[in-house]
Structures are given as C-alpha cells and as structure tokens.
JSON list of C-alpha atoms in Angstrom, two decimals:
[
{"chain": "A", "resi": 518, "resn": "UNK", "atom": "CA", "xyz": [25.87, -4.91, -4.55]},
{"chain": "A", "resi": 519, "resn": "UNK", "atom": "CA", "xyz": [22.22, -4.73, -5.84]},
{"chain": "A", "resi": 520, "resn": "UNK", "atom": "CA", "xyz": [23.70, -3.11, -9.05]},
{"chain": "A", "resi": 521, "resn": "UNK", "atom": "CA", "xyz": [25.74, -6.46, -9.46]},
{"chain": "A", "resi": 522, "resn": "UNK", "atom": "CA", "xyz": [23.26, -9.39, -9.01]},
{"chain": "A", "resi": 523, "resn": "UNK", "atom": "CA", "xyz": [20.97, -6.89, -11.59]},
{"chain": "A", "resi": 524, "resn": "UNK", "atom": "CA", "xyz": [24.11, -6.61, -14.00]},
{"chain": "A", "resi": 525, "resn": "UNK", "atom": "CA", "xyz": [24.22, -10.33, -13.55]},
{"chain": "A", "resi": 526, "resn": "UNK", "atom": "CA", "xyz": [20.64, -11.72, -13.75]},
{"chain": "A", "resi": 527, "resn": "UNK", "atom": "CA", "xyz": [20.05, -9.37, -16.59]},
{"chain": "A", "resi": 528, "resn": "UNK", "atom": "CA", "xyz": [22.62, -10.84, -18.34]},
{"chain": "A", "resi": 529, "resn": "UNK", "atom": "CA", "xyz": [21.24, -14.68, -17.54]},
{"chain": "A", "resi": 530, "resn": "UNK", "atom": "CA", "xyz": [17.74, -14.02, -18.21]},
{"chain": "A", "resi": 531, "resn": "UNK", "atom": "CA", "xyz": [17.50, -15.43, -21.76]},
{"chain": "A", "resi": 532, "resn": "UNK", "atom": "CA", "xyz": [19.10, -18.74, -21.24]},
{"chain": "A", "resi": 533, "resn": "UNK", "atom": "CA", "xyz": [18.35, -18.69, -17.27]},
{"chain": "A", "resi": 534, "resn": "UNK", "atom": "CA", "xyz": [15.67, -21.81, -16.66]},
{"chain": "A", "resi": 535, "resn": "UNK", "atom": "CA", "xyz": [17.69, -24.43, -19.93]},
{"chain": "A", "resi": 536, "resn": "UNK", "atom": "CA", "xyz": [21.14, -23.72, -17.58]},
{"chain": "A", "resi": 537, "resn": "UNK", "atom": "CA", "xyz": [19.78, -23.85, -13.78]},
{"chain": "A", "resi": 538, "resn": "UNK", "atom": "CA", "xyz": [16.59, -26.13, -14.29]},
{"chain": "A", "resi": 539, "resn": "UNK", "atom": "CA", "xyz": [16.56, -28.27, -17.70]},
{"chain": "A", "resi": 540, "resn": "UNK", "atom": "CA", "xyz": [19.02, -30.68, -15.79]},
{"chain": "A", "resi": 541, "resn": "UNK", "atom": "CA", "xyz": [18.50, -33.32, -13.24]},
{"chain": "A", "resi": 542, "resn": "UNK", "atom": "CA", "xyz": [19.99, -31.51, -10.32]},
{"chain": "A", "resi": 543, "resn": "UNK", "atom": "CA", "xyz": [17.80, -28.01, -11.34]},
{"chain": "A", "resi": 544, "resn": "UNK", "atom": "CA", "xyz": [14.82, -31.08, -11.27]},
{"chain": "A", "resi": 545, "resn": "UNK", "atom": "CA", "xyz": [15.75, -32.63, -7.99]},
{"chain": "A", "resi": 546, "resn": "UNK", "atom": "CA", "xyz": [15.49, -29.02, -6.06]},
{"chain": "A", "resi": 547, "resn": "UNK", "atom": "CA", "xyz": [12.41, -27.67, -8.36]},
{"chain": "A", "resi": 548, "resn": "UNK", "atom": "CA", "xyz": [10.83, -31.07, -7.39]},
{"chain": "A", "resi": 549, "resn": "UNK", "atom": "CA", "xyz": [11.47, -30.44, -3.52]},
{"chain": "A", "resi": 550, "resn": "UNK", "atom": "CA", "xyz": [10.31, -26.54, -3.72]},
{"chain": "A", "resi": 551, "resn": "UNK", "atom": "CA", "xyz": [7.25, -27.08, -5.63]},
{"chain": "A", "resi": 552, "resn": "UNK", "atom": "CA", "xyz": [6.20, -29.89, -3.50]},
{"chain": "A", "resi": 553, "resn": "UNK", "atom": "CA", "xyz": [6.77, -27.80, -0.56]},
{"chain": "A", "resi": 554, "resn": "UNK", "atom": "CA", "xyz": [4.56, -24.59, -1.68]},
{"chain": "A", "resi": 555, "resn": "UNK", "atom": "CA", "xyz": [1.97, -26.78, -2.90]},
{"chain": "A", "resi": 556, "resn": "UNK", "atom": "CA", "xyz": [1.68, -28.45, 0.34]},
{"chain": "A", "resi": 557, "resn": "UNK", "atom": "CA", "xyz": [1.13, -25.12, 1.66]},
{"chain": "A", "resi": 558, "resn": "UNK", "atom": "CA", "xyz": [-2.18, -24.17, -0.48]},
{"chain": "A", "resi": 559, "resn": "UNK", "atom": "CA", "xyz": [-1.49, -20.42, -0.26]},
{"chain": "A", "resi": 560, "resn": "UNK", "atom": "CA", "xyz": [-4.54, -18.09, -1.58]},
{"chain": "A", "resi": 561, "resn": "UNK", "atom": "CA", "xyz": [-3.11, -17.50, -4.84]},
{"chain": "A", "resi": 562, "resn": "UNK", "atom": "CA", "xyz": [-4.69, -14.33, -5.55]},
{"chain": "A", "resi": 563, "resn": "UNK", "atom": "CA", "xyz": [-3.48, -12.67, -2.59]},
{"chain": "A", "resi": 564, "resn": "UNK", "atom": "CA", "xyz": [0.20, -13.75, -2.94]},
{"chain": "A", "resi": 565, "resn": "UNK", "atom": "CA", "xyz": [3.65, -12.53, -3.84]},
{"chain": "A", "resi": 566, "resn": "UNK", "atom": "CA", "xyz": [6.80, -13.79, -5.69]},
{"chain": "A", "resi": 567, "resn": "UNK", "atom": "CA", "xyz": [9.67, -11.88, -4.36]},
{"chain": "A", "resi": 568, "resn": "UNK", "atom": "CA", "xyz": [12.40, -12.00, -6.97]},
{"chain": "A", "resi": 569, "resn": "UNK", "atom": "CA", "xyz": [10.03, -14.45, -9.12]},
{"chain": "A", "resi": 570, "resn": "UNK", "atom": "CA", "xyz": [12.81, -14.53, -11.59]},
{"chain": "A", "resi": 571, "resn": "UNK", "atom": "CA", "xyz": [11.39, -16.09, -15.02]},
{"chain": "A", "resi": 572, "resn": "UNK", "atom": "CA", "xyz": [8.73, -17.21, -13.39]},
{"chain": "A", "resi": 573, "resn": "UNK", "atom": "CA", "xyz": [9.53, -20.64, -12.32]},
{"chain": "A", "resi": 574, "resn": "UNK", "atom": "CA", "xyz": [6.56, -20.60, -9.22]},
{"chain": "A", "resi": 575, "resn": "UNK", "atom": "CA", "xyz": [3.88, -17.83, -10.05]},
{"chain": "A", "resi": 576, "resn": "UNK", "atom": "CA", "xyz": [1.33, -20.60, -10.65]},
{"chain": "A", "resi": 577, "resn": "UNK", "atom": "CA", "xyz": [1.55, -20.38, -6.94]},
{"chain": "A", "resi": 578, "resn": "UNK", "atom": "CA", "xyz": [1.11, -16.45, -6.98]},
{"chain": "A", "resi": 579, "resn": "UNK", "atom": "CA", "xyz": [-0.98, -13.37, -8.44]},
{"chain": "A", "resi": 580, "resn": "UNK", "atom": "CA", "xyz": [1.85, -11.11, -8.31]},
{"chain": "A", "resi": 581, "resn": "UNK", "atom": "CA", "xyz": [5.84, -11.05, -8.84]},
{"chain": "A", "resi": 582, "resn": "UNK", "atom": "CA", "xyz": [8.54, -8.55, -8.29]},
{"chain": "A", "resi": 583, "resn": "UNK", "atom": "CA", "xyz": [12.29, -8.61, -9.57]},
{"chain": "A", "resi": 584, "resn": "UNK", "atom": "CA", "xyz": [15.44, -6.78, -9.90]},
{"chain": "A", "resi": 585, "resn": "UNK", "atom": "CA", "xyz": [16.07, -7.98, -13.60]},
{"chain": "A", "resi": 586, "resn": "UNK", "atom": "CA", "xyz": [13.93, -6.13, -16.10]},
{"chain": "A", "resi": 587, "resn": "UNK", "atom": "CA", "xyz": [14.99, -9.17, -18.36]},
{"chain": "A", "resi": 588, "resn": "UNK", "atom": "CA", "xyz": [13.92, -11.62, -16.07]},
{"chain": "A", "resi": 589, "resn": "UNK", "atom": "CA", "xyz": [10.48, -10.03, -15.70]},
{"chain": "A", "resi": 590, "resn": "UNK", "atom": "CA", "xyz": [10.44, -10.57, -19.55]},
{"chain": "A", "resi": 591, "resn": "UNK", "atom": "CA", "xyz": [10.62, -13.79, -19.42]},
{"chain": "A", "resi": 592, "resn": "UNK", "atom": "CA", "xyz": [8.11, -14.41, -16.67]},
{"chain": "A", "resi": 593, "resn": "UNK", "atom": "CA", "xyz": [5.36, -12.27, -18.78]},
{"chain": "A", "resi": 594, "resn": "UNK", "atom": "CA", "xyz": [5.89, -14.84, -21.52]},
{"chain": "A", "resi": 595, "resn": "UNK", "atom": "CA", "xyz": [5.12, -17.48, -19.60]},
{"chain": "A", "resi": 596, "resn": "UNK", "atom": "CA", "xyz": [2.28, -15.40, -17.28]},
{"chain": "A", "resi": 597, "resn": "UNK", "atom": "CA", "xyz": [0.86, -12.43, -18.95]},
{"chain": "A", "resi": 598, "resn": "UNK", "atom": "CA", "xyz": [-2.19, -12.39, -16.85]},
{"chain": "A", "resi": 599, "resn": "UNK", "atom": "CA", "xyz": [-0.17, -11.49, -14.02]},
{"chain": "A", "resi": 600, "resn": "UNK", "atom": "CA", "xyz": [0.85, -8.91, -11.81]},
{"chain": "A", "resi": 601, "resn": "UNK", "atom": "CA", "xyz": [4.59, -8.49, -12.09]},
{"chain": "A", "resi": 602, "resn": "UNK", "atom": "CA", "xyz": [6.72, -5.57, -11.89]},
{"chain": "A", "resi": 603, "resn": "UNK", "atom": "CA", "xyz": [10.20, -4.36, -11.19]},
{"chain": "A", "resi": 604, "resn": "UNK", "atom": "CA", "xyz": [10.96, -3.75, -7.37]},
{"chain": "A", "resi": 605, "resn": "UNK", "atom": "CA", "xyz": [13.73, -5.23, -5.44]},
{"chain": "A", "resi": 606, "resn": "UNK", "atom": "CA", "xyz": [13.84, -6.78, -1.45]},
{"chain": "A", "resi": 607, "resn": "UNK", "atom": "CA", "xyz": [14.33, -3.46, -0.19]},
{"chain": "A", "resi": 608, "resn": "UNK", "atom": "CA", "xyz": [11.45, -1.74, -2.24]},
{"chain": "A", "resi": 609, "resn": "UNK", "atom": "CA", "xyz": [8.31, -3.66, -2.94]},
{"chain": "A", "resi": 610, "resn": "UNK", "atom": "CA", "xyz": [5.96, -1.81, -5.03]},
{"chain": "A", "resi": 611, "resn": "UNK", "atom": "CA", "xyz": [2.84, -2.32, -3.42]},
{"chain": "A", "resi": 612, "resn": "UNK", "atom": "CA", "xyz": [0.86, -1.05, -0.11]},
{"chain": "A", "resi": 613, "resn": "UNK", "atom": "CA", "xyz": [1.09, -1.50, 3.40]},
{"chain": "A", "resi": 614, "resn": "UNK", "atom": "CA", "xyz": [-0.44, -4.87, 4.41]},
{"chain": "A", "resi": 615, "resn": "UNK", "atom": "CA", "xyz": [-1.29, -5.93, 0.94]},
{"chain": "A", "resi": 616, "resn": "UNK", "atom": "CA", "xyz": [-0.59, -9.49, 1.00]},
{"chain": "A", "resi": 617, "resn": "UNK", "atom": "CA", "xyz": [-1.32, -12.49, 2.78]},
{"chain": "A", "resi": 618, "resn": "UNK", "atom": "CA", "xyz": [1.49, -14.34, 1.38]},
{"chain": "A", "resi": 619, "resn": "UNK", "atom": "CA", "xyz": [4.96, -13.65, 0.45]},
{"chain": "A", "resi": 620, "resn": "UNK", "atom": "CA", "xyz": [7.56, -16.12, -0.93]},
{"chain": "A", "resi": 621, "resn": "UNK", "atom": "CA", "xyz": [11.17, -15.77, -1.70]},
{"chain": "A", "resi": 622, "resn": "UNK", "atom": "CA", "xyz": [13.53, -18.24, -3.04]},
{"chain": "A", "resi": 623, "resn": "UNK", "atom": "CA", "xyz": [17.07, -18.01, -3.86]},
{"chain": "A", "resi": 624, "resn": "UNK", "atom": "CA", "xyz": [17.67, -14.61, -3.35]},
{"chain": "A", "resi": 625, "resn": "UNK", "atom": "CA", "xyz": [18.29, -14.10, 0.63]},
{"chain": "A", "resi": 626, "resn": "UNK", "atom": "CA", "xyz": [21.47, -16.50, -0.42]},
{"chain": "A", "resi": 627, "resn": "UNK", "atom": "CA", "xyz": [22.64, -13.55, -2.33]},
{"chain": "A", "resi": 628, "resn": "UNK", "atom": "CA", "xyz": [22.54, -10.97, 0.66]},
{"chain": "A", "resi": 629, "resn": "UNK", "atom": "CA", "xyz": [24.09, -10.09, 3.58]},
{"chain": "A", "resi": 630, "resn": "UNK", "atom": "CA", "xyz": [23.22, -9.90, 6.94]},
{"chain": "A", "resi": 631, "resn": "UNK", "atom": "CA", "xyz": [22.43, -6.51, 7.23]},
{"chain": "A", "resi": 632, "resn": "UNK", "atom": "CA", "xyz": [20.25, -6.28, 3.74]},
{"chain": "A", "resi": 633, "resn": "UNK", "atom": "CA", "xyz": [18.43, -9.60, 4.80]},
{"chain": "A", "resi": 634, "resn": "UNK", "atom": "CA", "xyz": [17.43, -7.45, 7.88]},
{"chain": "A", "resi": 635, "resn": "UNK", "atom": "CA", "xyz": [15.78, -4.99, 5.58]},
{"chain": "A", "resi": 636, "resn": "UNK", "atom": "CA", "xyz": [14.26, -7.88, 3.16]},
{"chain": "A", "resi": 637, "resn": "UNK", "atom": "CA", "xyz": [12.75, -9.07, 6.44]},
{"chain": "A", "resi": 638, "resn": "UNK", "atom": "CA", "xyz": [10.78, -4.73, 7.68]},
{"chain": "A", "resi": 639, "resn": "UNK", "atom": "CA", "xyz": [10.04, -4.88, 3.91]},
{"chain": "A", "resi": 640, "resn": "UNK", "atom": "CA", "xyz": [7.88, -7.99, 4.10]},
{"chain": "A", "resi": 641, "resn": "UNK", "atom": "CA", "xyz": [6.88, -7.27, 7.09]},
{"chain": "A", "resi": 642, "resn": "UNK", "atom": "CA", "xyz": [5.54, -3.95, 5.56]},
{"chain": "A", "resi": 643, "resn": "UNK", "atom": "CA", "xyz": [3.91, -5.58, 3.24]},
{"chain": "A", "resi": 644, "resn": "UNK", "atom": "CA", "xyz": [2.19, -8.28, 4.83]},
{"chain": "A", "resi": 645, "resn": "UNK", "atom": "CA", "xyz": [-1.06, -8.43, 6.53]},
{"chain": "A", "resi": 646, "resn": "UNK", "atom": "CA", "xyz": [-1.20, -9.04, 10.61]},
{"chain": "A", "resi": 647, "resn": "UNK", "atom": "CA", "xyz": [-0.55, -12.90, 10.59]},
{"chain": "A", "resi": 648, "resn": "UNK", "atom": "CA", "xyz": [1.02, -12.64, 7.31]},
{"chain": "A", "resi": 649, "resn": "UNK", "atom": "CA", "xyz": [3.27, -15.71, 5.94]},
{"chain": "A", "resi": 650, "resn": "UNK", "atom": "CA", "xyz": [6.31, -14.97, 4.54]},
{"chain": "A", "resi": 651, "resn": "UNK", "atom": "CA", "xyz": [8.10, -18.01, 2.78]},
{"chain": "A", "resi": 652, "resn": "UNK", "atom": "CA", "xyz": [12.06, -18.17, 2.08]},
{"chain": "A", "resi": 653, "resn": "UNK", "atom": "CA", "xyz": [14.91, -20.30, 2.12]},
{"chain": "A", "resi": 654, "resn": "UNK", "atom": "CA", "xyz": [18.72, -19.38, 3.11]},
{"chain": "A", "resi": 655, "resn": "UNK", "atom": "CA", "xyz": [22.12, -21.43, 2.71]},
{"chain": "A", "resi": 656, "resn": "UNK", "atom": "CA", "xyz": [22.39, -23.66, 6.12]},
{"chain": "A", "resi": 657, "resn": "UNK", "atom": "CA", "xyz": [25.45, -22.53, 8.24]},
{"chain": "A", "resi": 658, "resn": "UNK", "atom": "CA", "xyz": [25.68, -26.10, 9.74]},
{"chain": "A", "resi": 659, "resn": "UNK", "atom": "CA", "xyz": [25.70, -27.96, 6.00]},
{"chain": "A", "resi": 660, "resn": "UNK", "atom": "CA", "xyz": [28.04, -25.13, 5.47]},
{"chain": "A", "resi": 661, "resn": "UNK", "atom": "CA", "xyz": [30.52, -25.92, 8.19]},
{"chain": "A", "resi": 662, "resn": "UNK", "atom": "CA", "xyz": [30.04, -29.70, 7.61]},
{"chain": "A", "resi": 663, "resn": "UNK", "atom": "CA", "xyz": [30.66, -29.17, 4.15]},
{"chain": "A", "resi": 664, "resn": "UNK", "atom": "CA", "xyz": [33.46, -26.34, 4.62]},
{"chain": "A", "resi": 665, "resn": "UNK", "atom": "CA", "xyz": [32.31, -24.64, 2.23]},
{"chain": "A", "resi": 666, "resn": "UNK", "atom": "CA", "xyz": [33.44, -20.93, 1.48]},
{"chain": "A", "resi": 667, "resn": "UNK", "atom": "CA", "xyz": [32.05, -18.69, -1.28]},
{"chain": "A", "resi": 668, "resn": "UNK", "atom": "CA", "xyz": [34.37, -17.22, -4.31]},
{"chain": "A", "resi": 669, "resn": "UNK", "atom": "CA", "xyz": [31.77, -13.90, -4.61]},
{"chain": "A", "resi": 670, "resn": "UNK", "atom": "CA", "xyz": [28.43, -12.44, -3.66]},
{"chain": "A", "resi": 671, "resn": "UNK", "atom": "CA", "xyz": [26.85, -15.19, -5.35]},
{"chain": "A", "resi": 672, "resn": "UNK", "atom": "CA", "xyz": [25.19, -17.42, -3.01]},
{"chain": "A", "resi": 673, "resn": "UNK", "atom": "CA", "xyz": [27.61, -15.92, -0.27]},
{"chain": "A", "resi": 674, "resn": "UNK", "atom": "CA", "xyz": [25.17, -15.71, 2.91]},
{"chain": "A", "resi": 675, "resn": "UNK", "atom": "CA", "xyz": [24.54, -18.60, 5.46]},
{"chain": "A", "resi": 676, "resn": "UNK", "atom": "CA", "xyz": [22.44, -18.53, 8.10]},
{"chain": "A", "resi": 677, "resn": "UNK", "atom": "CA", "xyz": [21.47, -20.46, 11.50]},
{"chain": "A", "resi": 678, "resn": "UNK", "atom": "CA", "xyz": [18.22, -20.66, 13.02]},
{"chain": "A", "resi": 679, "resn": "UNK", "atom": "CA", "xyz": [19.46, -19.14, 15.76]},
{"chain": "A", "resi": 680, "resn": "UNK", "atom": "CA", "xyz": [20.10, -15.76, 14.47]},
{"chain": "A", "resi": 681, "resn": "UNK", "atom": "CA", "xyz": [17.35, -15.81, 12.47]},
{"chain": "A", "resi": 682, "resn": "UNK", "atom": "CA", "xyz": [15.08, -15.91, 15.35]},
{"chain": "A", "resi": 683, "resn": "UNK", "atom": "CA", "xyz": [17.51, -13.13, 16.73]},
{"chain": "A", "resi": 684, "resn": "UNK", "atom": "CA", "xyz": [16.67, -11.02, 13.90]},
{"chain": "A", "resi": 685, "resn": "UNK", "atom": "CA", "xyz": [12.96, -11.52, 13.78]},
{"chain": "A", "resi": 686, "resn": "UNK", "atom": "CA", "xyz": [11.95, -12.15, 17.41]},
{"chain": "A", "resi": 687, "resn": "UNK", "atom": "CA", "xyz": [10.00, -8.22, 17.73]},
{"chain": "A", "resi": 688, "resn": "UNK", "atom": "CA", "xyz": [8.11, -8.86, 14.46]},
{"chain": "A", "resi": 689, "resn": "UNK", "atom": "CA", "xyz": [7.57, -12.10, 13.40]},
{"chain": "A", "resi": 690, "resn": "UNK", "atom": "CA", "xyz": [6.34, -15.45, 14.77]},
{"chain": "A", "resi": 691, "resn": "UNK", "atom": "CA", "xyz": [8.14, -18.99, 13.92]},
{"chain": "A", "resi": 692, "resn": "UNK", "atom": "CA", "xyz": [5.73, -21.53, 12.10]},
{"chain": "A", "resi": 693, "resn": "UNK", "atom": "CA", "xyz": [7.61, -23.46, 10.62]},
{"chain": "A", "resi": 694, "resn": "UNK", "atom": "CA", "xyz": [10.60, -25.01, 9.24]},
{"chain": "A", "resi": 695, "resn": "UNK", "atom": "CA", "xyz": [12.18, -27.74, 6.47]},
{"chain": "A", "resi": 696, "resn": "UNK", "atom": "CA", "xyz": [15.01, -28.53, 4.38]},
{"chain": "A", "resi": 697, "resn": "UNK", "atom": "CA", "xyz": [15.97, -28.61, 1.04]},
{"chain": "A", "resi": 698, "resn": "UNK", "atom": "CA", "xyz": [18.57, -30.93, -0.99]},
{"chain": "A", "resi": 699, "resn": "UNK", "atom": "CA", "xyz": [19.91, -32.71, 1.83]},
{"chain": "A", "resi": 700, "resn": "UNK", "atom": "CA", "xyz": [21.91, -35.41, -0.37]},
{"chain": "A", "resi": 701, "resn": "UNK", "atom": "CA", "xyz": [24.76, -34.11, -2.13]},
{"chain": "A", "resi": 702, "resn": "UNK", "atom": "CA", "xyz": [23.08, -34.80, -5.31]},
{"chain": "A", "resi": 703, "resn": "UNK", "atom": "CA", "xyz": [25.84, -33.32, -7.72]},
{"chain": "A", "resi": 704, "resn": "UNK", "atom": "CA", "xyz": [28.05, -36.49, -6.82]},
{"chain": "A", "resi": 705, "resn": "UNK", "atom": "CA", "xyz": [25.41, -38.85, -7.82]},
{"chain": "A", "resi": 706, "resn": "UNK", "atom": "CA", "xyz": [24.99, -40.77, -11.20]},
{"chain": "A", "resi": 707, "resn": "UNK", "atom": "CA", "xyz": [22.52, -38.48, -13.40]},
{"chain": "A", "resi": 708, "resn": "UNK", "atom": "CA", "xyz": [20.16, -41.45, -13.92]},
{"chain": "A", "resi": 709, "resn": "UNK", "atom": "CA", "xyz": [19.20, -41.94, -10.35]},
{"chain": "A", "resi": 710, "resn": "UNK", "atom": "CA", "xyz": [19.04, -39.14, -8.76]},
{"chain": "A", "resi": 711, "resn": "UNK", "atom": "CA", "xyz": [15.19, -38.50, -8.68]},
{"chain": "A", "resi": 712, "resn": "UNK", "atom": "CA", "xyz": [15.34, -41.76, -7.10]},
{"chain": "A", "resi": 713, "resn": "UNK", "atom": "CA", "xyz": [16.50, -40.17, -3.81]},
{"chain": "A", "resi": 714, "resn": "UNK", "atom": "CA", "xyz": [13.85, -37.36, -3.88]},
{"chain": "A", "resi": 715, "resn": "UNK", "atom": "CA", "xyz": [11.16, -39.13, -1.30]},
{"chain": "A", "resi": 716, "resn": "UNK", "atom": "CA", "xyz": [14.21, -40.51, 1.54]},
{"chain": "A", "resi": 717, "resn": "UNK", "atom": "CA", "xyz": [15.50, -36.59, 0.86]},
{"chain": "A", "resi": 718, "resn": "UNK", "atom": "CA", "xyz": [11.92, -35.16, 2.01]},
{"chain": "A", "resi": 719, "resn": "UNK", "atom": "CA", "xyz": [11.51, -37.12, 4.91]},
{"chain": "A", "resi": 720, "resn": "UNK", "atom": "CA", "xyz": [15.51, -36.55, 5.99]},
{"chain": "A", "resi": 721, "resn": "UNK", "atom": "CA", "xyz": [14.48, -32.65, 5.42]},
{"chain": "A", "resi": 722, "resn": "UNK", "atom": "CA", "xyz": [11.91, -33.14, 7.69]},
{"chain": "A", "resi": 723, "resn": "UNK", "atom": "CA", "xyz": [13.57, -34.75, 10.17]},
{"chain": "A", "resi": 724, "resn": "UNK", "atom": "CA", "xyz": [15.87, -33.67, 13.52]},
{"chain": "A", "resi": 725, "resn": "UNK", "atom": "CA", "xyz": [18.73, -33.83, 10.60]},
{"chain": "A", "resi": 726, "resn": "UNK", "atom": "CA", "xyz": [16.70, -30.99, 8.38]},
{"chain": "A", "resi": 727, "resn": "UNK", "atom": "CA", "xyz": [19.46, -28.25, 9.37]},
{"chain": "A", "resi": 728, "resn": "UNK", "atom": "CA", "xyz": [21.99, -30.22, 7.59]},
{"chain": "A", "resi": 729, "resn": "UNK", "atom": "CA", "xyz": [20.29, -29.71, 4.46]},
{"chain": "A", "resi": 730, "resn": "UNK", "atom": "CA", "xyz": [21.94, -27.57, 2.23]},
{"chain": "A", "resi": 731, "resn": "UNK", "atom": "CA", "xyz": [19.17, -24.98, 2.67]},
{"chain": "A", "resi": 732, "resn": "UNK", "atom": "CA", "xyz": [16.28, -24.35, 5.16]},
{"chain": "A", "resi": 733, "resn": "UNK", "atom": "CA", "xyz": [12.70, -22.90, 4.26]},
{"chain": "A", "resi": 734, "resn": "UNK", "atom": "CA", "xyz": [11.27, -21.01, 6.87]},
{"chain": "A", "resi": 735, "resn": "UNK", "atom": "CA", "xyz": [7.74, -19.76, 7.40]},
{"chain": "A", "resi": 736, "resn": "UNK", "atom": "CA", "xyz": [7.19, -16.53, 9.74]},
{"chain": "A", "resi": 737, "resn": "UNK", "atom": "CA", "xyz": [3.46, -15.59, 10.65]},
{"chain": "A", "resi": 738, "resn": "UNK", "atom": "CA", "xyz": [3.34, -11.18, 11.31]},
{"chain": "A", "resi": 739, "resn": "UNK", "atom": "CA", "xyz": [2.82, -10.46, 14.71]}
]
C-alpha cells in the first residue's frame, strides 16, 4: 500500500497545491486548518510535519517528513531553511522523544486500521512525555450520514471517537477535539462559500462537531 500512495503523490507533486488548494473548496478547508494550528501556538522549533507534503503548514513547524521524494521538492522551494527529509508514518527519522509537537493532516485518511495503529507507537516514539500529537481522520458518523463508500485506498479510512480512544487508551491522553468542513461545501455556489467559514467553526465546535466531515484530535503522551 505505502508503495501506492508514494507512486501516487510522486506523480502529483508538481501540480499538487494549483489542483487541491488554488480553488475555493482547497480555501475553505486550508482556511479552517490553519486557523486551527494557529490557535494552538505550538513551539515551532520543536515541531514536526508528518507527511508535510509541499509544504502547505511548515510555517507552523521546524521539521517535515514525507513519503514523496517529489513532494519534499517542492516543500524545500518554498522552505529551504528547514528540516525536511524522507521518512514515512511507520519510520520517522529522528530520536526517541525528540519533539514536543507532531502534526499530521490528510494522511491517516489514507490508512488502515491496523497501519494507523503503528502511525500512532511511531509518534508516540517520537514524542516527548506530554507530547501533542495533532491529526485529523474521515468521521464515521458524516460517513454513515452521508453513505459514503470509497472507490480505492484513497481517503478510504473512517474513524469514530470511540475506537480511537480504544486504540490509544495505554499511551495517550485525550485533549482535545474539533471538526473540519462541516457544510457540504462542494454543493455550494463558488462565490459564497467563504461566507460560511465562521457558522462552520462554531458548528465544528459544537455537540454536532462529529458530523463534520473530519475530526482533529489532540493526544497529550502519557
């Protein structure tokens, strides 16, 4: 599987943030994310992008790791002064408890159950005691709601908050949790949509937030 999503962001790199960002729906979710890490005023210098991608949120890291040698290209452009070097989920190139901070977005979507168990020792590994590690997942619920079913690997898992407090109940401690995207944005006239970002925040935050299409979690290392 890993040797697919590499095949596939390698592949993307080049023309990866004009197709997924340069657009008003890429804008509506960047806008929610970025507001959400800067909310969260991490210590730069001793934080990590897992699967940074191009690039699109080192400003709110030191270091960055990705699959996609491309990818890690593309993030240099934009960031030579930083840290960033090819690793995956499952092998993070850096000491035991080196970080304070890990983030990871749009990548545990791509994994299953079993590999997001080994995402989560892997941070763990990496993280200093009371640690935070940052990432989102597909809802289950909006999933259900929604019936939505995957064609492929891409974007394929779902999760609940219930079994992700199975999975990290030994290790990890639950801070926190929000949504993301909770309108379904892609049916809504270009034009407007930013218009809905500020009811869309406080519906994220809300009792409603695992209806969002996906949830950000924060676990603190035991």
């Amino acid at each position: 599987m890993q040797n697919t999503i590499t095949d596939y962001y390698q592949q993307l790199a080049p023309n990866y943030d004009e197709n997924r960002f340069n657009n008003s729906y890429g804008l509506y979710i960047d806008n929610q994310e970025r507001s959400f890490l800067e909310s969260l005023n991490l210590d730069l210098n001793k934080t990590v992008d897992l699967g940074c991608g191009t690039g699109r949120f080192l400003n709110f890291a030191a270091y960055g790791i990705d699959i996609s040698s491309n990818m890690i290209l593309q993030s240099k452009q934009k960031y030579p002064e930083k840290n960033i070097q090819l690793g995956s989920l499952s092998q993070v190139p850096f000491a035991n408890n080196f970080f304070k901070n890990a983030f990871c977005f749009h990548v545990i979507m791509h994994l299953d159950k079993k590999e997001t168990t080994t995402f989560l020792d892997e941070a763990h590994r990496i993280l200093e005691k009371k640690g935070k590690l940052i990432f989102d997942f597909p809802s289950e619920k909006r999933r259900k709601l929604t019936a939505h079913t995957p064609e492929n690997w891409h974007g394929a898992n779902e999760l609940s908050i219930n079994e992700i407090v199975a999975l990290t109940k030994d290790n990890w401690n639950l801070k926190k949790q929000t949504g993301i995207l909770f309108f379904p944005i892609h049916h809504f006239p270009k034009k407007l949509r930013r218009f809905f970002i500020p009811l869309d925040n406080l519906l994220c935050r809300s009792f409603l937030k695992h209806y969002a299409s996906y949830i950000i979690l924060i676990l603190e290392k035991k």
